[in-house]
Short mmCIF file of C-alpha atoms and ligand atoms in Angstrom, two decimals:
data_model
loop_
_atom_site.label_atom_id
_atom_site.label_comp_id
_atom_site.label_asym_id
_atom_site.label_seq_id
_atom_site.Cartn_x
_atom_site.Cartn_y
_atom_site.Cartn_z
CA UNK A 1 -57.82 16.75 17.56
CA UNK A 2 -54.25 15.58 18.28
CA UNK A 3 -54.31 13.99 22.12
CA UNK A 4 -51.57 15.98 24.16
CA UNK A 5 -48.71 14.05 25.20
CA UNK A 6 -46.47 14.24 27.99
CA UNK A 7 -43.46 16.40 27.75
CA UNK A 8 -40.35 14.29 26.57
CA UNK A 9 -38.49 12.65 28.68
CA UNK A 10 -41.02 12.57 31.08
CA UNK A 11 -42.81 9.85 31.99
CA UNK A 12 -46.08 8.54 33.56
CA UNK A 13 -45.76 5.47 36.34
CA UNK A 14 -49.40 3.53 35.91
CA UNK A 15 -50.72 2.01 38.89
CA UNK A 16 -49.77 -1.91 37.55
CA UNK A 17 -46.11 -0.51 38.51
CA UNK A 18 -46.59 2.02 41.42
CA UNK A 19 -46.90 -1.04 43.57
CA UNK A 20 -42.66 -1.64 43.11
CA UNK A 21 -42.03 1.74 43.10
CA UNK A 22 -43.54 1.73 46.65
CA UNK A 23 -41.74 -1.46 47.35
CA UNK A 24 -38.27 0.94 46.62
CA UNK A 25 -40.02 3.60 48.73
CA UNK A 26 -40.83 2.10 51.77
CA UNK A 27 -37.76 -0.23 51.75
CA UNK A 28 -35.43 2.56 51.71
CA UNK A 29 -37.56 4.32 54.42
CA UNK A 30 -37.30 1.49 56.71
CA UNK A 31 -33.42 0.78 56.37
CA UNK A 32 -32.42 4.63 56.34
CA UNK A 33 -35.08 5.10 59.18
CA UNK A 34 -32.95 2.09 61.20
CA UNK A 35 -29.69 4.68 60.55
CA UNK A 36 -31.11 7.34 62.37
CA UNK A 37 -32.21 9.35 59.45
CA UNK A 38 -34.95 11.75 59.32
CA UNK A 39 -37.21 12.26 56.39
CA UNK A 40 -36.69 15.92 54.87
CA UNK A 41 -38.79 17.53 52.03
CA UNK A 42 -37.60 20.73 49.92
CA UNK A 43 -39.44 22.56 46.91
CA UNK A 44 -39.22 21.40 44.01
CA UNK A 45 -38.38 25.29 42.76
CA UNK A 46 -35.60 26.78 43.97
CA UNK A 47 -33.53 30.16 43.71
CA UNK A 48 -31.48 29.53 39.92
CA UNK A 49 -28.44 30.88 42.32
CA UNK A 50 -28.68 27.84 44.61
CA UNK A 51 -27.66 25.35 41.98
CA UNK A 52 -25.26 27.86 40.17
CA UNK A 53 -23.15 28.61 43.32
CA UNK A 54 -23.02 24.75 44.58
CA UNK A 55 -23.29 22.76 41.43
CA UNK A 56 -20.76 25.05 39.62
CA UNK A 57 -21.14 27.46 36.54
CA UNK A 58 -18.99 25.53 34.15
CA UNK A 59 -20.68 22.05 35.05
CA UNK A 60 -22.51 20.00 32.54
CA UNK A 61 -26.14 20.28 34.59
CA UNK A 62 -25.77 24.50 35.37
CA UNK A 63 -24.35 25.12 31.69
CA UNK A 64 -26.80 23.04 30.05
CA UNK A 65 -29.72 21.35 31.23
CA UNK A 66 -31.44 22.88 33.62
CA UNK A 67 -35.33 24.12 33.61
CA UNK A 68 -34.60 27.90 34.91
CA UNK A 69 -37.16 30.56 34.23
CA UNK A 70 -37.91 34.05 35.06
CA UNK A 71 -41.85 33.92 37.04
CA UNK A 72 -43.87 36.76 36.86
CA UNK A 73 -42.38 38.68 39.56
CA UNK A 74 -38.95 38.82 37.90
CA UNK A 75 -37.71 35.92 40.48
CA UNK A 76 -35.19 33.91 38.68
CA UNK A 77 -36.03 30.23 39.65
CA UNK A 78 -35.09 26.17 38.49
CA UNK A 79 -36.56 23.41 38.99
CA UNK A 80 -33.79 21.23 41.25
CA UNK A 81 -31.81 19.09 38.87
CA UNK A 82 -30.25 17.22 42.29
CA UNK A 83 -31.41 17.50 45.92
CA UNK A 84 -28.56 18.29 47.91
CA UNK A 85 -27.96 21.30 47.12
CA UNK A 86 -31.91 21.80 48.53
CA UNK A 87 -30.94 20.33 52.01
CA UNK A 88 -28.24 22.23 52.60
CA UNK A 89 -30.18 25.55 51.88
CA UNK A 90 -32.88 24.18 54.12
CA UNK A 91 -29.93 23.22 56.96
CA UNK A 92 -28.66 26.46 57.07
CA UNK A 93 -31.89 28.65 56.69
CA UNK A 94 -33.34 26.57 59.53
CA UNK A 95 -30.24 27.05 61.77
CA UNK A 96 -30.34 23.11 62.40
CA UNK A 97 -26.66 22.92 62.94
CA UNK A 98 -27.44 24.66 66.04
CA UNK A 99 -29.50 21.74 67.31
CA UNK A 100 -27.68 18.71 67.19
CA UNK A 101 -23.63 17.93 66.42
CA UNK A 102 -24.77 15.36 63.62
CA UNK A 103 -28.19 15.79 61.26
CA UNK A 104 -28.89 12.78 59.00
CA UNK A 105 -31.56 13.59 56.29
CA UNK A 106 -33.02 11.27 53.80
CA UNK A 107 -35.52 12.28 51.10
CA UNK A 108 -37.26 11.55 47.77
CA UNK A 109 -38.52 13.14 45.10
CA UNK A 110 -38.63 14.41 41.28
CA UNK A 111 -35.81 16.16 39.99
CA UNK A 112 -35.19 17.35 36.42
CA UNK A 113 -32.46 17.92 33.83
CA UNK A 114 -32.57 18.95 30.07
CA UNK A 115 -30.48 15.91 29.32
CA UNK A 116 -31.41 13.56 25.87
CA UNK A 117 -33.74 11.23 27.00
CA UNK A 118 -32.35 7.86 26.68
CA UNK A 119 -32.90 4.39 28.24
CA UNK A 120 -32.31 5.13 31.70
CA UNK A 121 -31.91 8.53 31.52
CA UNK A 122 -34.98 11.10 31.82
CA UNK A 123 -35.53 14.66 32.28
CA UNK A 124 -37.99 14.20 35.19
CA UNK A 125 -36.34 10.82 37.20
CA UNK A 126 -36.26 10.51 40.61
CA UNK A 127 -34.03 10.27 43.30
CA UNK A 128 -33.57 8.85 46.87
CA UNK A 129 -31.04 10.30 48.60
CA UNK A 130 -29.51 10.51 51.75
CA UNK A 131 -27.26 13.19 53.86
CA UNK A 132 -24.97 13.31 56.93
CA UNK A 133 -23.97 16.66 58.12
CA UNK A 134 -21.45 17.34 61.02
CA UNK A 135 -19.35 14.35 60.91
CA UNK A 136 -15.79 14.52 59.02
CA UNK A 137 -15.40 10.77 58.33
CA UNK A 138 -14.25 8.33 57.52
CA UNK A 139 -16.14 5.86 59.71
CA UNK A 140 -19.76 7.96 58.57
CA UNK A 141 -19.05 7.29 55.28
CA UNK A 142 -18.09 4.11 55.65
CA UNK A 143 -21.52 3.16 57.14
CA UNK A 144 -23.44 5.41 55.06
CA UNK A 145 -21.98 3.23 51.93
CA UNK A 146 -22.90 -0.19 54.10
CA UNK A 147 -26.07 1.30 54.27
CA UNK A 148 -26.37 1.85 50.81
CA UNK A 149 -25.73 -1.79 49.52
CA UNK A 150 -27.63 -3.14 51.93
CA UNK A 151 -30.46 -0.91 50.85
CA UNK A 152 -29.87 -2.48 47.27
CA UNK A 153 -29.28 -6.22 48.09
CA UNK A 154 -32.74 -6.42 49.92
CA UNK A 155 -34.31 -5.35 46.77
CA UNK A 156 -32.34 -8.36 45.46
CA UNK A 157 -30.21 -5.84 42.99
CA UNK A 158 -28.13 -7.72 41.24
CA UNK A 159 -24.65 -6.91 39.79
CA UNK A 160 -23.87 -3.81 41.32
CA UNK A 161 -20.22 -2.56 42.17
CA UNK A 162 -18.97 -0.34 44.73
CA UNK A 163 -16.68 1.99 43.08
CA UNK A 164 -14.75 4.53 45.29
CA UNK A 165 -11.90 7.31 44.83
CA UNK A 166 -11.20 10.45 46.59
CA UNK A 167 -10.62 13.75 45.81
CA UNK A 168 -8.53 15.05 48.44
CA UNK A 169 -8.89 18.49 49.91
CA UNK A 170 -7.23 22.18 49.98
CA UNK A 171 -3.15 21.40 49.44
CA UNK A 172 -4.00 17.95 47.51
CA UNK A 173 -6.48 19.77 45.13
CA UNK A 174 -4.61 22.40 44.13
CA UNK A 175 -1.22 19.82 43.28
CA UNK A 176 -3.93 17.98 41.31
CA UNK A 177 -5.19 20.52 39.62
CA UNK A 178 -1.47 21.89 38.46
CA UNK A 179 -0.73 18.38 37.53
CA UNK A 180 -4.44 17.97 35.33
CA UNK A 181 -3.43 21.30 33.60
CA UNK A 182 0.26 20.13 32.85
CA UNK A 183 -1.19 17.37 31.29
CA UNK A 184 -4.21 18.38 29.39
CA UNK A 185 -2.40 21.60 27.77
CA UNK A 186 -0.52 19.87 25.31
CA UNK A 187 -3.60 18.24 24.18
CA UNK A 188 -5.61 21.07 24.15
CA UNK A 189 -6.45 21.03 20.04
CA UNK A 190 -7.54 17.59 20.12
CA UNK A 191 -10.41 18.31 22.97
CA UNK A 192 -14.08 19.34 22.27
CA UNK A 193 -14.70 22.94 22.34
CA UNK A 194 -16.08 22.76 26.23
CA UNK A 195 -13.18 21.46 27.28
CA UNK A 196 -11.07 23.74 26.02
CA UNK A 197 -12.90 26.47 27.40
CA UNK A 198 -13.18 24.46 30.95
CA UNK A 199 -9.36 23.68 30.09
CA UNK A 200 -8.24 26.49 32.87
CA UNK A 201 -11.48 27.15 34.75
CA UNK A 202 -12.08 23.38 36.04
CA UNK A 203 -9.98 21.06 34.46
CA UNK A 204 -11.86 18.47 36.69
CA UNK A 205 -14.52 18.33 34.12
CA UNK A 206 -12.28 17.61 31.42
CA UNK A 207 -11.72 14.19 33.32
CA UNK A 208 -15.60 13.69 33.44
CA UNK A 209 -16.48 15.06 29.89
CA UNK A 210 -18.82 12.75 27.86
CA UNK A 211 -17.46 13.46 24.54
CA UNK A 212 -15.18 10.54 22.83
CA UNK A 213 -12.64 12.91 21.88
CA UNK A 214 -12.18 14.19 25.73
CA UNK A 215 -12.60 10.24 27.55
CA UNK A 216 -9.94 9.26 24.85
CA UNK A 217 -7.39 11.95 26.26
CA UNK A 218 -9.00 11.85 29.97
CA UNK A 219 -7.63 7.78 30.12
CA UNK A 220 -4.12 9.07 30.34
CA UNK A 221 -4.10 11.52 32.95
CA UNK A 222 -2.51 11.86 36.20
CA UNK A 223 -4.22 9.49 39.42
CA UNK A 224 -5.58 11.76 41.95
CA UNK A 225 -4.81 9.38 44.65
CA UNK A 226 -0.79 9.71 43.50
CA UNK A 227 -0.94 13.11 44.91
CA UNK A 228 -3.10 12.68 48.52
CA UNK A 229 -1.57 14.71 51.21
CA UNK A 230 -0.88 12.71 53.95
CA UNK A 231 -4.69 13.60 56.02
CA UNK A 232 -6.56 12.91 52.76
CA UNK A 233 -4.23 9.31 52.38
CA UNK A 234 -5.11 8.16 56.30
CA UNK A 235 -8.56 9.48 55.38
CA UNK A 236 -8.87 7.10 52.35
CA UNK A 237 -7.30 4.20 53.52
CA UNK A 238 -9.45 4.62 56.94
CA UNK A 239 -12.51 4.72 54.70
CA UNK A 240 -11.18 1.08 52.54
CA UNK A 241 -10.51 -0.70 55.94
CA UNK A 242 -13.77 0.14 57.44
CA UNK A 243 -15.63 -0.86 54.22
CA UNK A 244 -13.31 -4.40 54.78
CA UNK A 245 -14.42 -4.67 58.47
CA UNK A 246 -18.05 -4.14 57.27
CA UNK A 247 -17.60 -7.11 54.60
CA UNK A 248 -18.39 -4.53 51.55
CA UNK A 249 -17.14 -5.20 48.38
CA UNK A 250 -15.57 -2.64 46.74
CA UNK A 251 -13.18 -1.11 43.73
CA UNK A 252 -10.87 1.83 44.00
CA UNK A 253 -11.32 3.84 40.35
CA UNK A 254 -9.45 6.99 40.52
CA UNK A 255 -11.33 7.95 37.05
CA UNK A 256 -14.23 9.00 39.32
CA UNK A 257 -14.71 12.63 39.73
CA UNK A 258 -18.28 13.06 39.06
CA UNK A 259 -20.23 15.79 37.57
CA UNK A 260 -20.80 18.50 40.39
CA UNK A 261 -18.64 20.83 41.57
CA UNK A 262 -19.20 20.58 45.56
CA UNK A 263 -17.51 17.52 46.34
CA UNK A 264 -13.77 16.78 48.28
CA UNK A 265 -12.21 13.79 49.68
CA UNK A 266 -14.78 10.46 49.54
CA UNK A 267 -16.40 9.53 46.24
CA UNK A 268 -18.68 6.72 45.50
CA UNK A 269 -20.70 5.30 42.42
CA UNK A 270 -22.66 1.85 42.28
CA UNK A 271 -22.50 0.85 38.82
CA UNK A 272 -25.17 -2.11 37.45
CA UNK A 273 -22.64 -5.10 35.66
CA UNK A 274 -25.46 -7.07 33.80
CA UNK A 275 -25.65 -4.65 30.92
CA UNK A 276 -29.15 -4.49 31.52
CA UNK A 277 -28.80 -0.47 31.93
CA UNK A 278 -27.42 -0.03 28.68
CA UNK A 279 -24.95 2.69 28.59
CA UNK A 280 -26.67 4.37 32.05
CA UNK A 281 -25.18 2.13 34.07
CA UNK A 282 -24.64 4.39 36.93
CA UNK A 283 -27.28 3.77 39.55
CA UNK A 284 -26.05 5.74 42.32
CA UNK A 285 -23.60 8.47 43.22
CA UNK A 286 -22.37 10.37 46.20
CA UNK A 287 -19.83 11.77 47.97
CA UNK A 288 -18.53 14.65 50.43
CA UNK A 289 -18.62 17.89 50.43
CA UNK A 290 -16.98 19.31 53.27
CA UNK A 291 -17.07 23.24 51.85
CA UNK A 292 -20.28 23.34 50.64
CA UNK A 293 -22.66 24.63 54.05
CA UNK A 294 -19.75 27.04 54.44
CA UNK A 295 -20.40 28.43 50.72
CA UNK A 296 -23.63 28.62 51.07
CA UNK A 297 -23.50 30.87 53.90
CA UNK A 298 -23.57 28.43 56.96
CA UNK A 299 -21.05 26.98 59.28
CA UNK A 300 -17.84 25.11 58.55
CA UNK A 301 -19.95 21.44 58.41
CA UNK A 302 -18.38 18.66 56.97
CA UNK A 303 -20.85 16.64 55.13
CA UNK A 304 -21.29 13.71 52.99
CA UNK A 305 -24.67 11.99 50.90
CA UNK A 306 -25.86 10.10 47.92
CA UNK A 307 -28.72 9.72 45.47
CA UNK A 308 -29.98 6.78 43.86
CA UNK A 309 -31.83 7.14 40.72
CA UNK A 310 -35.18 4.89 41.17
CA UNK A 311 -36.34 4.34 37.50
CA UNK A 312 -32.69 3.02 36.47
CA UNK A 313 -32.57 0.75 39.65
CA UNK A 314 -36.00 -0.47 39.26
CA UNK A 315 -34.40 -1.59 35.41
CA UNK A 316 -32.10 -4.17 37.46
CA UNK A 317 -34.28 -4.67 40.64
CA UNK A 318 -36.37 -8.64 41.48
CA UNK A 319 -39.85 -8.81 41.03
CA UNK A 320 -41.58 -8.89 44.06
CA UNK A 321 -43.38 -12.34 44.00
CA UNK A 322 -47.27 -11.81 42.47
CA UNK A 323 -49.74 -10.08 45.14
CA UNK A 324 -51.75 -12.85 47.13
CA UNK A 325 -55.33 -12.66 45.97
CA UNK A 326 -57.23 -9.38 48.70
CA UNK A 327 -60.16 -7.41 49.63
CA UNK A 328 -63.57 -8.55 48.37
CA UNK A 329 -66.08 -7.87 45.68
CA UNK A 330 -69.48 -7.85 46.21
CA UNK A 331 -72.01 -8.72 42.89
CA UNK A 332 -75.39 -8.01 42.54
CA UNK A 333 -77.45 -10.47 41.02
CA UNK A 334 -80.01 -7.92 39.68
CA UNK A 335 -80.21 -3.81 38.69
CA UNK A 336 -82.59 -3.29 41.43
CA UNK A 337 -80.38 -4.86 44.06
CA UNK A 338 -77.56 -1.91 43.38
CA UNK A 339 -78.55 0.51 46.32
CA UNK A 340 -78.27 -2.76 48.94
CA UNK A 341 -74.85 -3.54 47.08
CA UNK A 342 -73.67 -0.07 47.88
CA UNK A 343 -75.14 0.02 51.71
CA UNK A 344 -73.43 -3.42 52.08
CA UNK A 345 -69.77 -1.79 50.65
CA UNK A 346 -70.37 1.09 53.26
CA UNK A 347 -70.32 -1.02 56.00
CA UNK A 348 -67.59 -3.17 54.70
CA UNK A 349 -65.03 -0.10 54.23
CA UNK A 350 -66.54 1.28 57.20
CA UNK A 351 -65.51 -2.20 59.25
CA UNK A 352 -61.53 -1.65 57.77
CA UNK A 353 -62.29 -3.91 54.93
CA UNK A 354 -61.03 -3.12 51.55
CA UNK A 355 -64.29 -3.58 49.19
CA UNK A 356 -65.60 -2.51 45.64
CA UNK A 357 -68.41 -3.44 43.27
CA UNK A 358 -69.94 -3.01 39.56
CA UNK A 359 -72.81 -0.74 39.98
CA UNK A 360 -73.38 -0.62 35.97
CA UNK A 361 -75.99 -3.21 36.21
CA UNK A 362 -74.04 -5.84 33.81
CA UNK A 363 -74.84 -9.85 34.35
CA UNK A 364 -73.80 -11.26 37.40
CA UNK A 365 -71.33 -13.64 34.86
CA UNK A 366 -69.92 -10.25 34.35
CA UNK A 367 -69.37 -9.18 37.49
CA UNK A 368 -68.16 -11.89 38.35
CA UNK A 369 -65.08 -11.50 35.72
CA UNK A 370 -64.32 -8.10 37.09
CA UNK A 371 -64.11 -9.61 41.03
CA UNK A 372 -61.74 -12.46 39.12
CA UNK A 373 -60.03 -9.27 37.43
CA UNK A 374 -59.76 -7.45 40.59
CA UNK A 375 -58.31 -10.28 42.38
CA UNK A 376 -60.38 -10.26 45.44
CA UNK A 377 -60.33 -12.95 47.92
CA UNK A 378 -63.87 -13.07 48.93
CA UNK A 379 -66.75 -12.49 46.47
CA UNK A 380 -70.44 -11.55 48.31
CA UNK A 381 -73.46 -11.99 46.05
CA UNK A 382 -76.53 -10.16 46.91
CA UNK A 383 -79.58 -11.97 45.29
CA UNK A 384 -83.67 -11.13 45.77
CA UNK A 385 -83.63 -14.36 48.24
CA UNK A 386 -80.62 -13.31 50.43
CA UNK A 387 -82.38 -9.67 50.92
CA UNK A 388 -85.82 -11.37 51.88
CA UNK A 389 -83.67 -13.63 54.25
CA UNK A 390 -81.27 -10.68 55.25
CA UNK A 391 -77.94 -12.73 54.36
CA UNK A 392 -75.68 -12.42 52.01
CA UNK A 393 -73.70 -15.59 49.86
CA UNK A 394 -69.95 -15.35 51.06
CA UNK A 395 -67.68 -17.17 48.07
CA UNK A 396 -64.06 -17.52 49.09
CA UNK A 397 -62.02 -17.54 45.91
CA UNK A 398 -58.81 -19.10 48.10
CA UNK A 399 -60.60 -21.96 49.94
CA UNK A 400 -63.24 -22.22 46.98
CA UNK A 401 -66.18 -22.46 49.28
CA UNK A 402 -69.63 -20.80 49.55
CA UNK A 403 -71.89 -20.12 51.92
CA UNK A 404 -74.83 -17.72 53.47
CA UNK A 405 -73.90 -15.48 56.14
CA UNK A 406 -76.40 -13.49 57.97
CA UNK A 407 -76.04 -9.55 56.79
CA UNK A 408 -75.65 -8.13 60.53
CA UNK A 409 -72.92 -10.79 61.35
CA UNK A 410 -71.36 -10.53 57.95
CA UNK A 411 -68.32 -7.41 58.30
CA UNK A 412 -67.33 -9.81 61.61
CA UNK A 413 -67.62 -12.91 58.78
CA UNK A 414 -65.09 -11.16 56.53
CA UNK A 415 -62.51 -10.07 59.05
CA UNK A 416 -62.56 -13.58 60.48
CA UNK A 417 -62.22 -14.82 56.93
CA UNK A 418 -59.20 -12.28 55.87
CA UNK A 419 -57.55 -12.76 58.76
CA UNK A 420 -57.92 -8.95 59.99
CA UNK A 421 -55.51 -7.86 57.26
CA UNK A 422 -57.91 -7.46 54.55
P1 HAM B 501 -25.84 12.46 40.41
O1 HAM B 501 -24.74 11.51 40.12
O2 HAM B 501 -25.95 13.64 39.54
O3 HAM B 501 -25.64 12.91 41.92
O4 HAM B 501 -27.22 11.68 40.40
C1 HAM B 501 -27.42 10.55 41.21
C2 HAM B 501 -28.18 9.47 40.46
O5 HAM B 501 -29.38 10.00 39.91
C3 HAM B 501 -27.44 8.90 39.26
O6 HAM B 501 -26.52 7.91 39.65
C4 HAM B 501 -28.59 8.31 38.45
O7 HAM B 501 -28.96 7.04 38.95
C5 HAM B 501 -29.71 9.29 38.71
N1 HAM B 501 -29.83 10.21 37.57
C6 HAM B 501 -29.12 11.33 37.33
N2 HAM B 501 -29.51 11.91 36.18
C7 HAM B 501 -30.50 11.13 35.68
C8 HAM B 501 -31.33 11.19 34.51
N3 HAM B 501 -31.24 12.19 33.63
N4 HAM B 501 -32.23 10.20 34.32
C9 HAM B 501 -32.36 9.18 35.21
N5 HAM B 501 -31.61 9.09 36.33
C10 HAM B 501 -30.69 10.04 36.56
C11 HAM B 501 -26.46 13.78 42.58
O8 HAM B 501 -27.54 14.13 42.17
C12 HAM B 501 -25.94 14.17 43.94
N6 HAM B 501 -26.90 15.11 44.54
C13 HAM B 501 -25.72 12.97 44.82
C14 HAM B 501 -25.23 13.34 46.19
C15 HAM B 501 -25.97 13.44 47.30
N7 HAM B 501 -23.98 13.67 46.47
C16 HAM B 501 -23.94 13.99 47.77
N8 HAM B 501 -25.13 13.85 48.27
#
């Protein structure tokens, strides 16, 4: 029979590399923890309306790629292509706005899109992200985009750019948009058949369109940041000088205006440099979204976040430096010693120690290879004399020494040995 495989563009993560991915984890815990953010989790299924109303109807993600279903009781659901659409449901169903001025989330998770797998680009990846709701800016998102590269640069990312624009808000939009359709009509023939249905409808996503044909057109058109009103200018240059007084690198690109609907003002991408990404060089993206609790049925909240795509930064991430040798092994030199092998791992795990053993009855040589294999940092060998003379043979793999240790004294003997931190 043909083995099943796992859907494509979907990948496993084997243990040899969950250790980084926990590295990325727990990092990014710690740092956004020392912000004052609070871990949230959503579902991973959500109401298809949710993503419709905030990521936008004629966006590449609602029209296209995502998993949406009808379940069996007629419920029409997706599974979340992005999570911050999740939070704010969960903000405003929760009425947390109505327990502190500012709430700072952070979560992880899976989230999927029908997109063609690539290098880099998946239809389950997964996301950290992070979001600040109550707080208009510019200082918030100033630190939130400190917090951000600092996040990457202890991971020892390299070659990553800031890259920031803004989109203005109410007056500056709508001069924008008047000025996008001025220029895009006259090309109208010579853009792909989306765009020219999005031509009038959201000529924003003309700008961001993947196809050649529209990125050729998009390079001429009209800066956004030529027509700020004079709130969303003071806004944006607020936003630059406080990234200069935090010492953060970064480029202005008005040719940002990412995929999703929700956003207004601030806009931010990290971008990888070193061409190891290929042509997914976009690690993270974020922004504000100032309308978006009020659309969804909450409060007027001002609000801004970002998600970081772990599988593409892992791509240009350093290596941790090789695991120190941990934990023991403990051999037995014969079959019929396998029961006193498995009493003597009880205690060990029992004592906090992190133990395991060969109980297939293979040669001690044998064994031995798999301890090696296992990298443990103490071996114990369990022989017919050490049971007569209730000891056990403690072999320290570091210090390369031996030697008998009585079997009532011995969990003490290890956590002495490992240092408590087995
Ligand atoms: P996004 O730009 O759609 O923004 O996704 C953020 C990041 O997720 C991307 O920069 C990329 O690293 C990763 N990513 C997206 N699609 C894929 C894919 N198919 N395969 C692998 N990685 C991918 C958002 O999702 C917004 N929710 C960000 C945000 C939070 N804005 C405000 N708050």
């Amino acid at each position: 029979m043909q083995p099943l495989r796992a859907v494509k563009g979907m990948n496993d993560v084997l243990p040899g590399d969950v250790a980084r991915w926990r590295r990325v984890e727990q990092t990014f815990e710690r740092i956004s923890a020392g912000y004052g953010f609070e871990e949230v989790r959503t579902p991973i299924v959500e109401p298809t309306a949710l993503f419709v109303r905030s990521i936008g109807d004629t966006t590449d993600i609602v029209e296209k790629e995502m998993y949406s279903f009808v379940d069996k009781g007629k419920d029409a659901l997706t599974l979340r292509p992005e999570g911050t659409a999740s939070a704010v449901r969960a903000f405003i169903q929760h009425t947390v706005y109505a327990r502190s001025p500012v709430t700072k989330w952070s979560y992880k998770g899976p989230m999927y899109r029908r997109e063609r797998p690539a290098k880099g680009r998946y239809r389950q990846f997964y996301q950290l992200g992070a979001e600040v709701f109550g707080d208009p800016g510019p200082h918030v998102d100033a630190e939130l985009i400190e917090m951000l590269v600092r996040f990457l640069t202890e991971l020892g990312a390299r070659d990553v750019e800031v890259r920031i624009n803004s989109l203005g808000s109410g007056e500056t939009r709508k001069r924008y948009r008047d000025a996008l359709v001025a220029y895009l009509t006259p090309h109208k023939e010579a853009l792909s058949a989306d765009s020219q249905r999005r031509l009038d409808l959201n000529p924003l996503r003309v700008i961001d369109s993947k196809a050649p044909q529209d990125q050729e057109i998009a390079r001429g058109a009209p800066s956004i940041l030529d027509h700020l009103g004079d709130d969303d200018r003071v806004h944006f240059d607020e936003l630059r000088a406080s990234l200069e007084a935090l010492g953060v690198p970064h480029v202005v690109d008005h040719t940002i205006v990412r995929g999703l609907d929700y956003y207004s003002r601030t806009l931010f991408e990290v971008k990888g440099r070193g061409g190891q990404l290929g042509a997914q060089d976009t690690i993270c993206g974020g922004g504000r979204y100032d309308r978006l609790v009020e659309e969804l049925g909450g409060p007027t909240t001002p609000a801004i976040g970002f998600a970081i795509g772990i599988e593409r930064l892992l791509m240009i991430m350093d290596d941790a430096p090789a695991a120190d040798r941990q934990g023991i092994f403990v051999l037995s030199a014969s079959p019929e010693l396998r029961r006193d092998a498995l009493v003597l791992l009880r205690d060990l795990r029992a004592g906090g120690l992190m133990a395991d053993g060969d109980f297939r009855g293979n040669s001690l040589k044998s064994q031995m290879r798999r301890a090696d294999k296992a990298r443990a940092a103490l071996v114990m060998i369990l022989g017919e004399d050490e049971i007569a003379q209730k000891s056990v043979q403690v072999r320290d793999l570091q210090a390369k020494s031996q030697e008998a240790v009585p079997r009532d004294a011995i969990v003490a003997h290890a956590l002495g040995a490992l240092g408590g931190a087995a």
